[in-house]
């Protein structure tokens, strides 16, 4: 089984758009794709433009939304707190088992993290980074194009590398041509990250066809790596 995990420099950066675009592009190329979001929180918030995370991912892969995300909570808070409030604290074992069981031979697994890389699933500090290590998946990092992204992106890549994770790409999203600051952020990050390529996901609408079009320029196949059994 091969796959990747999409993380980000923060919550509300573009993980779902990017993960959905990757799924849609892979499906368009003929791959069998399974999306997995270990935990969704914030279902009490108004429905965003388009669909909720697990619904948009499911629309891109053909799964049912509940298959994409087995654990769904209302409060817009960190997963450790949402689960605790629901009286069902998360465990490393159940999170890893669910992710490993999500896809089978010949399928490509696209995992969307939750929030940023160090968001905890448990009070003891089992977090998205440790989850990616357990799954053995390479990372793709969604980052904002604008002010603040240089430091947030470098911090995320450093934190990933400190745990031995393979960062395949940073993707600035939503990208719109013609912003001089975003252009310089792109160049600066490409120079400072050196061996991590910086790509762009154009601003798009959240439909499978539009997302696949938006991802057409991304070397998605290069980002996939084998998952740990
Ligand atoms: N490529 C894009 N095209 C259009 N809008 C985008 C794009 N990328 C990000 N956005 C905007 O950023 C918002 C947040 O994106 P998204 O929901 O993908 O973030 P997230 O990192 O998955 O958030 P969460 O932490 O809640 O899972 C979207 O609602 C949308 O407005
Ligand atoms: C509600 C939000 N959209 C996400 N689902 C959860 C983000 C958790 C962030 C936790 C933190 O970094 O403080
Ligand atoms: Mg999301």
XYZ file of N, CA and C and ligand atoms in Angstrom:
732
model
N 0.844 -1.194 0.000
C 0.000 0.000 0.000
C 0.883 1.249 0.000
N 0.524 2.220 -0.854
C 1.297 3.455 -0.857
C 0.373 4.609 -0.513
N 0.972 5.713 -0.126
C 0.147 6.855 0.224
C 0.944 8.034 0.691
N 0.258 8.952 1.316
C 0.882 10.149 1.875
C -0.056 10.724 2.927
N 0.494 11.613 3.749
C -0.319 12.321 4.740
C -0.187 13.818 4.482
N -1.330 14.467 4.360
C -1.349 15.917 4.154
C -1.470 16.588 5.516
N -0.448 17.392 5.851
C -0.519 18.196 7.061
C -0.478 19.654 6.635
N -0.388 20.555 7.621
C -0.384 21.984 7.290
C 0.338 22.742 8.387
N 0.547 24.010 8.109
C 1.222 24.861 9.091
C 0.279 25.284 10.203
N -1.026 25.024 10.048
C -2.024 25.455 11.041
C -3.361 24.840 10.632
N -4.371 25.083 11.453
C -5.716 24.730 11.028
C -6.220 25.761 10.010
N -7.157 25.372 9.176
C -7.798 26.262 8.199
C -6.813 26.826 7.179
N -5.843 26.026 6.801
C -4.850 26.480 5.814
C -5.194 25.966 4.425
N -5.703 24.747 4.321
C -6.000 24.201 3.000
C -5.712 22.716 2.884
N -5.615 22.024 4.030
C -5.371 20.563 3.976
C -6.458 19.847 3.191
N -7.720 20.200 3.476
C -8.804 19.462 2.816
C -8.809 19.732 1.321
N -8.630 21.008 0.949
C -8.574 21.313 -0.485
C -7.426 20.546 -1.141
N -6.272 20.552 -0.497
C -5.114 19.889 -1.096
C -5.302 18.374 -1.132
N -5.740 17.787 -0.015
C -5.928 16.329 0.018
C -6.989 15.916 -0.999
N -8.058 16.699 -1.095
C -9.125 16.383 -2.054
C -8.610 16.528 -3.481
N -7.782 17.541 -3.720
C -7.221 17.730 -5.073
C -6.305 16.562 -5.431
N -5.523 16.105 -4.463
C -4.644 14.950 -4.699
C -5.497 13.708 -5.013
N -6.537 13.489 -4.211
C -7.427 12.341 -4.467
C -8.044 12.432 -5.864
N -8.552 13.606 -6.193
C -9.243 13.772 -7.480
C -8.280 13.560 -8.645
N -7.054 14.050 -8.494
C -6.058 13.881 -9.567
C -5.677 12.409 -9.711
N -5.518 11.733 -8.589
C -5.151 10.311 -8.641
C -6.281 9.480 -9.256
N -7.508 9.778 -8.856
C -8.668 9.054 -9.414
C -8.730 9.287 -10.920
N -8.508 10.540 -11.324
C -8.552 10.852 -12.765
C -7.475 10.068 -13.516
N -6.351 9.793 -12.850
C -5.269 9.058 -13.519
C -5.523 7.547 -13.541
N -6.617 7.123 -12.906
C -6.982 5.707 -12.937
C -6.661 4.949 -11.665
N -6.142 5.653 -10.651
C -5.779 4.971 -9.396
C -7.021 4.675 -8.557
N -6.893 3.652 -7.711
C -7.932 3.380 -6.702
C -7.488 4.061 -5.423
N -8.275 5.025 -4.976
C -7.836 5.920 -3.905
C -8.780 5.824 -2.705
N -8.172 5.737 -1.534
C -8.932 5.765 -0.287
C -8.476 6.984 0.506
N -9.438 7.829 0.894
C -9.124 8.973 1.754
C -9.428 8.595 3.194
N -8.602 9.145 4.106
C -8.825 8.860 5.524
C -8.547 10.123 6.329
N -9.479 10.476 7.172
C -9.307 11.606 8.097
C -9.541 11.015 9.478
N -8.487 10.871 10.295
C -8.646 10.089 11.527
C -9.714 10.632 12.458
N -9.806 11.944 12.550
C -10.790 12.579 13.429
C -11.241 13.877 12.767
N -12.546 14.115 12.753
C -13.084 15.417 12.331
C -13.650 16.100 13.567
N -13.307 17.364 13.772
C -13.976 18.149 14.818
C -14.578 19.392 14.170
N -15.499 20.011 14.868
C -16.064 21.262 14.358
C -17.339 21.082 13.566
N -17.987 19.925 13.685
C -19.223 19.742 12.917
C -20.348 20.649 13.428
N -20.190 21.240 14.630
C -21.184 22.201 15.122
C -21.096 23.537 14.390
N -19.955 23.804 13.754
C -19.802 25.057 13.007
C -20.697 25.022 11.773
N -21.048 26.210 11.234
C -21.824 26.210 9.992
C -21.066 25.475 8.896
N -21.805 24.828 8.000
C -21.157 24.092 6.904
C -20.371 25.083 6.057
N -19.082 24.792 5.813
C -18.281 25.720 5.014
C -18.755 25.737 3.559
N -18.283 26.732 2.814
C -18.586 26.758 1.371
C -18.145 25.423 0.806
N -19.026 24.752 0.104
C -18.670 23.407 -0.347
C -19.133 22.418 0.697
N -18.260 21.515 1.069
C -18.636 20.425 1.956
C -17.685 20.363 3.140
N -18.078 19.590 4.149
C -17.171 19.337 5.268
C -16.045 18.412 4.792
N -14.961 18.382 5.604
C -13.746 17.660 5.194
C -14.032 16.254 4.662
N -14.695 15.434 5.502
C -14.888 14.030 5.122
C -15.855 13.894 3.953
N -16.758 14.882 3.818
C -17.717 14.836 2.703
C -17.037 15.182 1.375
N -16.166 16.191 1.404
C -15.469 16.562 0.166
C -14.493 15.456 -0.250
N -13.784 14.913 0.731
C -12.854 13.821 0.401
C -13.622 12.636 -0.184
N -14.760 12.320 0.427
C -15.570 11.194 -0.065
C -16.078 11.456 -1.485
N -16.446 12.708 -1.753
C -16.934 13.042 -3.102
C -15.838 12.810 -4.146
N -14.580 12.971 -3.708
C -13.460 12.810 -4.655
C -13.037 11.361 -4.850
N -13.351 10.499 -3.892
C -12.892 9.105 -4.000
C -14.017 8.118 -4.269
N -15.258 8.548 -4.021
C -16.377 7.622 -4.177
C -16.689 6.828 -2.919
N -16.015 7.169 -1.800
C -16.361 6.510 -0.523
C -17.602 7.179 0.065
N -18.121 6.555 1.146
C -19.132 7.228 1.944
C -18.415 8.127 2.945
N -18.950 9.298 3.284
C -18.265 10.209 4.199
C -17.879 9.553 5.531
N -18.773 8.704 6.068
C -18.478 8.065 7.363
C -17.313 7.079 7.251
N -17.091 6.573 6.027
C -15.931 5.683 5.828
C -14.641 6.478 5.875
N -14.691 7.702 5.375
C -13.476 8.527 5.342
C -13.055 8.872 6.762
N -14.028 9.237 7.591
C -13.691 9.640 8.954
C -14.566 8.919 9.960
N -13.976 7.936 10.646
C -14.778 7.148 11.589
C -15.131 7.915 12.860
N -14.352 8.944 13.188
C -14.544 9.651 14.460
C -14.891 11.107 14.188
N -16.128 11.486 14.530
C -16.607 12.823 14.179
C -17.218 13.495 15.412
N -16.777 14.738 15.651
C -17.209 15.442 16.853
C -17.717 16.843 16.500
N -18.637 17.357 17.313
C -19.234 18.653 17.040
C -18.377 19.856 17.383
N -17.788 19.888 18.587
C -17.098 21.120 18.988
C -15.872 21.426 18.110
N -15.697 22.711 17.782
C -14.541 23.102 16.964
C -13.292 23.262 17.823
N -12.775 22.139 18.284
C -11.628 22.144 19.207
C -10.648 21.050 18.786
N -9.514 21.021 19.496
C -8.506 19.991 19.248
C -9.106 18.592 19.448
N -8.625 17.618 18.690
C -9.246 16.282 18.796
C -9.163 15.677 20.196
N -8.088 15.949 20.929
C -7.982 15.349 22.269
C -9.118 15.842 23.154
N -9.464 17.121 23.012
C -10.513 17.719 23.844
C -11.906 17.303 23.365
N -12.088 17.267 22.062
C -13.396 16.870 21.519
C -13.747 15.453 21.962
N -12.761 14.559 21.876
C -13.012 13.167 22.253
C -13.237 13.041 23.756
N -12.455 13.774 24.503
C -12.595 13.743 25.961
C -13.992 14.226 26.375
N -14.426 15.321 25.763
C -15.760 15.863 26.095
C -16.863 14.875 25.732
N -16.614 14.081 24.697
C -17.617 13.088 24.282
C -17.532 11.826 25.135
N -16.576 11.804 26.070
C -16.443 10.655 26.966
C -15.779 9.463 26.319
N -15.056 9.696 25.217
C -14.415 8.587 24.497
C -13.005 8.996 24.064
N -12.089 9.110 25.029
C -10.739 9.553 24.679
C -10.127 8.695 23.578
N -9.328 9.332 22.747
C -8.691 8.629 21.634
C -7.509 7.825 22.141
N -7.171 6.768 21.401
C -5.969 6.004 21.738
C -5.131 5.830 20.477
N -3.830 5.753 20.704
C -2.904 5.533 19.593
C -3.280 4.285 18.811
N -3.553 3.214 19.543
C -3.816 1.932 18.887
C -5.039 2.005 17.975
N -6.118 2.614 18.471
C -7.336 2.639 17.644
C -7.160 3.549 16.436
N -6.421 4.651 16.601
C -6.191 5.556 15.467
C -5.351 4.867 14.390
N -4.304 4.186 14.830
C -3.414 3.531 13.857
C -4.130 2.353 13.199
N -4.870 1.581 13.989
C -5.601 0.439 13.416
C -6.599 0.899 12.356
N -7.314 1.991 12.648
C -8.317 2.483 11.694
C -7.644 2.938 10.400
N -6.514 3.616 10.530
C -5.827 4.104 9.319
C -5.279 2.936 8.510
N -4.671 1.967 9.215
C -4.093 0.818 8.488
C -5.171 -0.025 7.831
N -6.343 -0.060 8.469
C -7.425 -0.883 7.918
C -8.220 -0.176 6.835
N -7.935 1.099 6.617
C -8.770 1.884 5.693
C -8.600 1.452 4.246
N -7.383 1.061 3.884
C -7.139 0.731 2.471
C -6.550 -0.672 2.364
N -6.627 -1.204 1.172
C -6.125 -2.553 0.942
C -5.096 -2.578 -0.167
N -4.677 -3.793 -0.575
C -3.680 -3.922 -1.638
C -4.151 -3.234 -2.912
N -3.252 -2.551 -3.565
C -3.577 -1.899 -4.826
C -4.274 -0.563 -4.673
N -4.506 -0.159 -3.426
C -5.162 1.129 -3.201
C -4.147 2.148 -2.692
N -4.401 3.396 -3.019
C -3.551 4.491 -2.557
C -4.259 5.210 -1.422
N -3.543 5.385 -0.312
C -4.143 5.989 0.886
C -3.734 7.455 0.993
N -4.716 8.342 1.030
C -4.453 9.775 1.221
C -5.063 10.166 2.567
N -4.194 10.503 3.525
C -4.645 10.833 4.875
C -4.606 12.348 5.050
N -5.694 12.915 5.549
C -5.654 14.323 5.961
C -5.448 14.370 7.462
N -4.420 15.108 7.895
C -4.216 15.309 9.329
C -5.293 16.208 9.896
N -5.061 16.683 11.097
C -6.040 17.587 11.722
C -5.258 18.748 12.324
N -5.647 19.964 11.972
C -4.891 21.130 12.420
C -3.468 21.083 11.881
N -2.510 21.525 12.705
C -1.104 21.483 12.331
C -0.438 20.195 12.772
N 0.870 20.094 12.535
C 1.575 18.813 12.706
C 1.639 18.346 14.161
N 1.646 19.281 15.103
C 1.803 18.869 16.505
C 0.495 18.913 17.289
N -0.619 18.857 16.598
C -1.915 18.799 17.291
C -2.062 17.441 17.972
N -2.396 17.450 19.278
C -2.490 16.186 20.014
C -3.830 15.470 19.854
N -3.735 14.148 19.775
C -4.928 13.304 19.845
C -5.225 12.920 21.304
N -4.172 12.899 22.105
C -4.345 12.473 23.507
C -3.663 13.478 24.433
N -4.089 13.515 25.669
C -3.477 14.393 26.674
C -2.010 14.032 26.904
N -1.668 12.789 26.642
C -0.273 12.354 26.838
C 0.616 12.854 25.702
N 0.000 13.419 24.657
C 0.797 14.039 23.604
C 1.006 13.193 22.372
N 0.227 12.130 22.208
C 0.273 11.410 20.929
C -0.356 12.339 19.891
N 0.429 12.705 18.883
C -0.006 13.783 17.993
C 0.055 13.364 16.519
N -0.277 14.325 15.654
C -0.332 14.015 14.216
C 1.040 13.559 13.719
N 2.076 14.197 14.238
C 3.430 13.810 13.804
C 3.730 12.352 14.166
N 3.415 11.975 15.398
C 3.671 10.590 15.820
C 2.809 9.612 15.018
N 1.619 10.025 14.698
C 0.711 9.208 13.873
C 1.328 8.984 12.487
N 1.889 10.042 11.892
C 2.534 9.898 10.579
C 3.734 8.959 10.674
N 4.473 9.050 11.776
C 5.610 8.144 11.974
C 5.106 6.704 12.086
N 4.046 6.493 12.862
C 3.505 5.137 13.023
C 3.063 4.555 11.677
N 2.476 5.393 10.836
C 1.990 4.899 9.539
C 3.111 4.802 8.519
N 4.214 5.501 8.777
C 5.341 5.462 7.844
C 5.079 6.219 6.554
N 4.141 7.143 6.596
C 3.769 7.847 5.366
C 4.604 9.121 5.168
N 4.950 9.437 3.914
C 5.578 10.729 3.647
C 4.566 11.862 3.818
N 5.090 13.063 4.036
C 4.229 14.228 4.264
C 4.208 15.165 3.075
N 3.061 15.786 2.879
C 2.943 16.960 2.019
C 2.348 18.048 2.916
N 2.959 19.228 2.891
C 2.584 20.293 3.823
C 1.841 21.406 3.082
N 0.595 21.638 3.469
C -0.140 22.790 2.949
C 0.273 24.027 3.741
N 0.513 25.122 3.022
C 0.945 26.359 3.680
C 0.256 27.542 3.027
N 0.105 28.622 3.805
C -0.519 29.828 3.252
C 0.474 30.551 2.348
N -0.027 31.238 1.329
C 0.885 32.007 0.476
C 1.373 33.302 1.127
N 0.625 33.859 2.092
C 0.848 35.238 2.511
C 1.737 35.419 3.730
N 1.618 36.602 4.316
C 2.495 36.981 5.425
C 2.385 36.000 6.591
N 3.532 35.579 7.111
C 3.575 34.640 8.224
C 3.937 33.236 7.803
N 3.853 32.984 6.510
C 4.032 31.594 6.075
C 5.488 31.134 6.106
N 6.428 32.065 6.016
C 7.830 31.622 5.959
C 8.195 30.908 7.264
N 7.938 31.570 8.366
C 8.301 30.953 9.644
C 7.455 29.710 9.935
N 6.147 29.814 9.716
C 5.291 28.653 10.012
C 5.700 27.424 9.184
N 6.064 27.662 7.936
C 6.421 26.533 7.074
C 7.767 25.945 7.479
N 8.731 26.829 7.778
C 10.049 26.310 8.201
C 9.932 25.542 9.519
N 9.113 26.058 10.435
C 8.917 25.352 11.712
C 8.311 23.968 11.481
N 7.330 23.904 10.602
C 6.660 22.619 10.343
C 7.635 21.623 9.719
N 8.422 22.080 8.753
C 9.371 21.166 8.089
C 10.446 20.722 9.090
N 10.918 21.645 9.927
C 11.924 21.254 10.930
C 11.350 20.226 11.906
N 10.108 20.455 12.332
C 9.487 19.518 13.283
C 9.308 18.150 12.643
N 8.968 18.138 11.378
C 8.793 16.857 10.681
C 10.125 16.124 10.578
N 11.149 16.858 10.182
C 12.461 16.220 10.016
C 13.013 15.725 11.351
N 12.707 16.446 12.415
C 13.210 16.041 13.743
C 12.686 14.658 14.114
N 11.552 14.284 13.554
C 10.985 12.958 13.835
C 11.332 11.967 12.725
N 12.172 12.387 11.793
C 12.591 11.482 10.722
C 11.589 11.351 9.598
N 10.618 12.250 9.542
C 9.600 12.154 8.479
C 10.147 12.681 7.156
N 9.612 12.126 6.098
C 10.028 12.467 4.735
C 9.045 13.520 4.196
N 9.507 14.749 4.089
C 8.632 15.820 3.578
C 8.824 15.899 2.070
N 7.806 15.493 1.336
C 7.933 15.414 -0.135
C 7.703 16.766 -0.801
N 6.874 17.613 -0.210
C 6.585 18.900 -0.850
C 5.890 19.829 0.130
N 6.063 21.121 -0.132
C 5.227 22.163 0.476
C 4.342 22.685 -0.649
N 3.066 22.898 -0.349
C 2.141 23.402 -1.369
C 1.470 24.673 -0.845
N 1.704 25.786 -1.530
C 1.081 27.055 -1.142
C -0.331 27.088 -1.714
N -1.308 27.362 -0.833
C -2.724 27.299 -1.233
C -3.551 28.295 -0.433
N -4.519 28.970 -0.989
C -4.874 29.013 -2.401
C -3.966 30.001 -3.133
N -3.457 29.581 -4.297
C -2.511 30.415 -5.028
C -3.235 31.248 -6.087
N -2.903 32.547 -6.105
C -3.400 33.449 -7.156
C -2.187 34.194 -7.695
N -1.985 34.152 -8.993
C -0.833 34.837 -9.596
C -0.922 36.343 -9.386
N 0.247 36.969 -9.297
C 0.286 38.432 -9.326
C 0.422 39.109 -7.983
N 0.613 38.351 -6.914
C 0.816 38.951 -5.591
C 2.329 38.955 -5.311
N 2.963 40.130 -5.289
C 4.424 40.173 -5.135
C 4.908 39.542 -3.827
N 4.161 39.721 -2.745
C 4.584 39.126 -1.471
C 4.542 37.599 -1.556
N 3.452 37.068 -2.110
C 3.354 35.613 -2.249
C 4.461 35.089 -3.165
N 4.749 35.848 -4.228
C 5.840 35.425 -5.130
C 7.165 35.345 -4.385
N 7.424 36.354 -3.541
C 8.693 36.319 -2.802
C 8.670 35.219 -1.746
N 7.526 34.990 -1.104
C 7.442 33.889 -0.133
C 7.771 32.561 -0.808
N 7.253 32.401 -2.005
C 7.512 31.158 -2.749
C 9.011 30.991 -3.009
N 9.627 32.060 -3.510
C 11.068 31.993 -3.821
C 11.892 31.777 -2.566
N 11.530 32.520 -1.499
C 12.294 32.447 -0.245
C 12.194 31.050 0.360
N 10.997 30.518 0.379
C 10.838 29.164 0.931
C 11.581 28.134 0.079
N 11.502 28.276 -1.229
C 12.200 27.306 -2.093
C 13.700 27.342 -1.811
N 14.247 28.531 -1.598
C 15.687 28.640 -1.333
C 16.036 28.099 0.049
N 15.232 28.440 1.054
C 15.589 28.064 2.428
C 15.303 26.591 2.718
N 14.278 26.040 2.065
C 13.966 24.623 2.306
C 14.864 23.721 1.461
N 15.410 24.309 0.402
C 16.415 23.652 -0.450
C 15.939 22.331 -1.046
N 15.924 21.266 -0.272
C 15.595 19.969 -0.868
C 14.112 19.609 -0.770
N 13.277 20.529 -0.302
C 11.830 20.278 -0.324
C 11.215 21.184 -1.390
N 10.661 20.620 -2.464
C 10.085 21.463 -3.506
C 8.855 22.227 -3.028
N 8.713 23.438 -3.523
C 7.553 24.266 -3.181
C 6.646 24.343 -4.408
N 5.401 23.888 -4.244
C 4.435 23.875 -5.338
C 3.255 24.784 -4.995
N 2.376 24.963 -5.982
C 1.248 25.883 -5.834
C -0.048 25.161 -6.173
N -1.075 25.350 -5.320
C -2.418 24.861 -5.673
C -3.275 26.091 -5.966
N -3.681 26.272 -7.228
C -4.459 27.459 -7.566
C -5.770 27.525 -6.786
N -6.248 28.745 -6.593
C -7.578 28.926 -6.006
C -8.592 28.243 -6.915
N -9.463 27.455 -6.300
C -10.403 26.655 -7.092
C -11.714 26.525 -6.348
N -12.643 25.814 -6.957
C -13.905 25.539 -6.271
C -13.883 24.084 -5.795
N -14.597 23.796 -4.706
C -14.496 22.462 -4.106
C -15.398 21.422 -4.770
N -15.106 21.122 -6.027
C -15.768 19.999 -6.697
C -14.663 19.071 -7.205
N -14.953 17.773 -7.322
C -13.910 16.844 -7.770
C -13.275 17.253 -9.097
N -14.090 17.691 -10.060
C -13.527 18.029 -11.376
C -12.632 19.255 -11.287
N -13.098 20.290 -10.573
C -12.301 21.513 -10.456
C -11.025 21.250 -9.661
N -11.117 20.421 -8.639
C -9.931 20.103 -7.830
C -8.919 19.298 -8.649
N -9.407 18.363 -9.442
C -8.484 17.591 -10.290
C -7.811 18.516 -11.299
N -8.554 19.456 -11.862
C -7.956 20.434 -12.777
C -6.884 21.245 -12.052
N -7.213 21.692 -10.828
C -6.271 22.536 -10.080
C -4.980 21.785 -9.769
N -5.103 20.467 -9.574
C -3.928 19.655 -9.215
C -3.168 19.160 -10.438
N -3.612 19.551 -11.627
C -3.009 18.979 -12.842
C -1.505 19.245 -12.923
N -1.060 20.375 -12.364
C 0.373 20.694 -12.442
C 1.199 20.111 -11.315
N 0.587 19.376 -10.422
C 1.320 18.860 -9.258
C 1.839 17.442 -9.528
N 3.103 17.164 -9.192
C 3.658 15.826 -9.422
C 3.233 14.841 -8.326
N 1.924 14.638 -8.240
C 1.351 13.876 -7.117
C 1.950 12.466 -7.013
N 2.177 11.840 -8.150
C 2.720 10.478 -8.126
C 4.078 10.410 -7.439
N 4.862 11.479 -7.545
C 6.190 11.502 -6.908
C 6.106 11.580 -5.387
N 4.969 11.985 -4.890
C 4.848 12.212 -3.448
C 4.477 10.949 -2.684
N 3.996 9.947 -3.389
C 3.508 8.746 -2.701
C 4.672 7.904 -2.204
N 4.495 7.322 -1.049
C 5.507 6.417 -0.527
C 4.840 5.228 0.121
N 5.605 4.173 0.397
C 5.016 2.988 1.016
C 4.618 3.264 2.461
N 3.475 2.730 2.853
C 3.050 2.862 4.245
C 3.640 1.710 5.051
N 3.828 1.936 6.338
C 4.331 0.888 7.236
C 3.180 -0.057 7.585
N 3.442 -1.348 7.492
C 2.374 -2.321 7.799
C 2.177 -2.433 9.299
N -6.886 25.956 -3.376
C -7.865 26.610 -2.746
N -8.882 27.182 -3.439
C -9.867 27.870 -2.831
N -9.926 28.065 -1.494
C -8.942 27.537 -0.735
C -7.875 26.768 -1.305
N -7.054 26.388 -0.316
C -7.574 26.867 0.826
N -8.714 27.561 0.585
C -9.535 28.308 1.575
O -9.065 28.037 2.876
C -10.126 27.518 3.692
C -9.548 26.444 4.572
O -9.207 25.352 3.738
P -9.370 23.860 4.269
O -10.746 23.629 4.755
O -8.857 22.983 3.184
O -8.361 23.927 5.510
P -7.912 22.761 6.485
O -6.456 22.963 6.725
O -8.349 21.470 5.945
O -8.727 23.107 7.809
P -9.017 22.118 9.078
O -7.859 22.305 9.985
O -10.311 22.655 9.638
O -9.147 20.713 8.557
C -11.192 27.030 2.715
O -12.487 27.095 3.240
C -11.019 27.956 1.556
O -11.726 29.154 1.823
C -11.878 22.924 14.412
C -10.726 22.983 13.434
N -11.248 23.337 12.127
C -9.966 21.671 13.366
N -10.891 20.607 13.022
C -9.239 21.336 14.648
C -8.024 22.196 14.858
C -7.297 21.898 16.136
C -6.196 22.884 16.444
C -5.614 22.710 17.792
C -4.493 23.694 18.072
O -3.486 23.701 17.355
O -4.641 24.497 18.982
Mg -9.628 20.065 6.705
